[in-house]
Structure formats: C-alpha cells, structure tokens
Amino acid sequence: MRPENYEARRQPPSHEYELNIGPNHPGIEGNYAFKLRLHGDEVIEGRADAGYLHRGFEKLMEGRLWIQNLAITPRICVPDPVPMEISYCLAVEDLCGLEVPERAKWLRVMQAELSRLAAHLFTFGGHAATTGMYTPMFWGIADRDLILDLFEELCGGRVYHIYNIPGGVRRDMPPGFIERVSNTLDYLESRLPDYDDLMFKNRVFVKRARGIGVISQKHALDWAVTGPNLRATGLAFDVRRDDPYLVYDQIDFDVVTEDAGDAWARALVRRKELFQSIRIIRQVLAKLPEIPGPIRCPIPNPLAWNVPAGSTYVRMESSKGELAWYVVSNGGEKPYRTHVRGPSQMHAVQVLEKLAVGCRIEDVAQIMFSLDACPPEVDR
C-alpha cells in the first residue's frame, strides 16, 4: 500500500526558498537581517529586519539631561559619529539661542571632515570584500586608524569622541596638532593612486559593480535617497553647499557626481569625496591660526539646565547622507522629544528592498554595502 503522501512526494520540488543574510557582526550584513526569498539564484523578495539591536536611542534621550545625551549621540552611527554630535548640539544651540564662537565652528568642520574620511575608508574595505577583494579592506582599516589616532589626541576617544558640546567644543587642539593632521593628509593623498590601482581600476571590481543596484534620479527623489547615493545619480545636492552651516560657506570644494546610479557610481563618488575632504581640511588648517578666541560660549549649569520651551529641526551632511534632528523642549532639564532623520532609515530598508528584487544572490551583499547604511541608525 502506498503511503498517504505518496502523490505529494512525486511532485517536482519547488525552486523557491528562503535565505537570511545576517544577523551577525560586523557591517551592514552584521547586526541586521535581510531575509530573502529566491528562485534559483535570483532574488524574488527581500525584507529588511533591523530589530536585532533594540537600542531605542531616541527614547533613552528623553530620560536623560541635555548634557548627558552627548554620550548617546555618537553611538547612533559608529563609523561616522561626529555628525551625530554636531547636529544634536546645533539643535540645542538653536533652542537656547547660543552663539558658537568662530574658532569652534572651524574645529567642528575639521573634525567632521576627518570623520568623513574615516567612514569612507571603512566603507571601501567592506564593499571590496563583498566581491572577494580583501586587501582594500585591510588597507582601509589601517589607514583609517591613522585618523583615529588624531581623534584620540584631540579628545581622548578614538571612536566615541564626545568632543562637541552645546556652545562649542570641549578643548582646543594640542600643540603641533596642525602639523600632524597635515602630515596624515599628505600620506592619505599619496595613497589614493594605490587605491585606484587596487580597487577602482581593478577589472574584477569594476565588472562586478557596474550595472548592479541601479537607482534612477527619479526613483532616488521618490525614495528619499540622499548623500553620495543621490549624487551617484547625477544630482549635485549637498547640504554643506546648498544649505550651509558652520563655516562651509567660507570653504571652497566641489560637489562630486556620477550619472550611472549603480554600485560602481556610488563607490566612485565616495572615492572622489576623499580628495574633497582632504581639500576642505587643508583650508581649515590654514585658517585656524588666524582665528584666536574662545572655543565655546558660556552655558548654564549643565546639571540643572532648563532649555527654553520650543522645537527645532536642523540638518547637515554626513558621510551616509542628509542627517537631521527634530528636538522638542518643554522647558525642562530633559528633552521632551527627540527624533533622528537619518539617511540609513531609507537606504537600508525601502531602497534596499526595492534594489534587491531581480538581482542575483551574489550581488545582494554588494548592494547593501554600496548603499553605506548604518544599522544602529535604523534601529534607533
């Protein structure tokens, strides 16, 4: 006698199956899960799941003093923490009507651009590794460490700096710091041709990245894409130039664009932004000796600071894209509401889910890295 499920067992097997990328650590394929449904090696559906961090930064900040939240902000995006610090401080300064000294503004720009350099170097390595190239990853991490050395000398922290405070910065540069930053920039600029030969002119990487994860300019605008991912579609929009803050309106730099909108174009925009950040920092180093004066303005007792009631929305350009804070005060010692408008929320969820459909399984990780999202910023 045949078993009851005999006919079912005779049916040809389905070619659809599910596969999870993550959660594991590190990287965007790290403490983040991307659940795929595939037919053979083609992705039919992708579902992003950022719920493996459970950090709840925004809610945590409502229970802490305004000054205590400075320790939380850099943890929202570990590879590029400085814009998180600065933008939060800009929001508090706007609520309080604080006027930041000129020297502090230039110091903030220097720190922000150093952070952009470190973040892009980190991204290059991860993107290259998804195509089987691990040497750029080792190079990128080693060269990034030189920038972390500068951060450690400036503020004592390599990753979480907490250098910015409402009203300015915590301390001035140590003696000889300008020369050491200049030497590091000279070294990094001398390395750019090596990165070009190893990665950006490498036929393996170029062939793997071209035509993968294409975003049209129309879709980029519809999907709220910002930063290098938007500029890779040919649209020259950069908050630093188009809605300047700090002293970016006094600095000369180019907004880098590419037209293809694919993974290759996104990597190339970030590569060219390395040179622009080096160019910006050199202008800051030339200007700083001419700007004496304080590095912060007076603020009330930070342990009993009642920020005036009101709300504000401030934005700036991070290495990942447009970053903004919406902060509400009810006149108390703690924020009534904070909300981070981070670029990774769009790039790592809705954009990633759309780009994954129709691609091959071996290109999924590359698309994820080319979007340069930051998982803690999604699960905030």
PDB file of C-alpha atoms in Angstrom, residues 106 109-110 113-114 117 178 181-190 192 251 274-289:
ATOM      1  CA  TRP A 106      36.219  75.686  12.210  1.00  0.00           C
ATOM      2  CA  VAL A 109      34.361  71.300  10.346  1.00  0.00           C
ATOM      3  CA  MET A 110      37.834  69.803  10.679  1.00  0.00           C
ATOM      4  CA  GLU A 113      35.664  66.003   7.526  1.00  0.00           C
ATOM      5  CA  LEU A 114      38.171  63.751   9.272  1.00  0.00           C
ATOM      6  CA  LEU A 117      37.460  60.336   5.539  1.00  0.00           C
ATOM      7  CA  ILE A 178      48.008  71.060  12.783  1.00  0.00           C
ATOM      8  CA  VAL A 181      46.977  66.417  10.665  1.00  0.00           C
ATOM      9  CA  SER A 182      48.737  67.889   7.626  1.00  0.00           C
ATOM     10  CA  ASN A 183      51.206  65.003   7.525  1.00  0.00           C
ATOM     11  CA  THR A 184      48.367  62.476   7.745  1.00  0.00           C
ATOM     12  CA  LEU A 185      46.555  64.213   4.878  1.00  0.00           C
ATOM     13  CA  ASP A 186      49.735  64.140   2.760  1.00  0.00           C
ATOM     14  CA  TYR A 187      50.035  60.410   3.392  1.00  0.00           C
ATOM     15  CA  LEU A 188      46.374  59.694   2.610  1.00  0.00           C
ATOM     16  CA  GLU A 189      46.538  61.710  -0.603  1.00  0.00           C
ATOM     17  CA  SER A 190      49.654  59.811  -1.669  1.00  0.00           C
ATOM     18  CA  LEU A 192      44.817  57.491  -3.435  1.00  0.00           C
ATOM     19  CA  ILE A 251      35.191  76.951   2.129  1.00  0.00           C
ATOM     20  CA  LEU A 274      38.123  61.631  -0.174  1.00  0.00           C
ATOM     21  CA  PHE A 275      40.051  64.231  -2.151  1.00  0.00           C
ATOM     22  CA  GLN A 276      37.420  66.905  -1.489  1.00  0.00           C
ATOM     23  CA  SER A 277      37.523  66.252   2.273  1.00  0.00           C
ATOM     24  CA  ILE A 278      41.321  66.492   2.240  1.00  0.00           C
ATOM     25  CA  ARG A 279      40.937  69.775   0.354  1.00  0.00           C
ATOM     26  CA  ILE A 280      38.453  71.107   2.930  1.00  0.00           C
ATOM     27  CA  ILE A 281      40.596  70.139   5.930  1.00  0.00           C
ATOM     28  CA  ARG A 282      43.653  71.852   4.446  1.00  0.00           C
ATOM     29  CA  GLN A 283      41.669  75.080   4.154  1.00  0.00           C
ATOM     30  CA  VAL A 284      40.611  74.708   7.787  1.00  0.00           C
ATOM     31  CA  LEU A 285      44.208  74.142   8.903  1.00  0.00           C
ATOM     32  CA  ALA A 286      45.288  77.265   7.039  1.00  0.00           C
ATOM     33  CA  LYS A 287      42.529  79.323   8.647  1.00  0.00           C
ATOM     34  CA  LEU A 288      42.700  78.157  12.273  1.00  0.00           C
ATOM     35  CA  PRO A 289      45.926  80.003  13.243  1.00  0.00           C
TER      36      PRO A 289
END
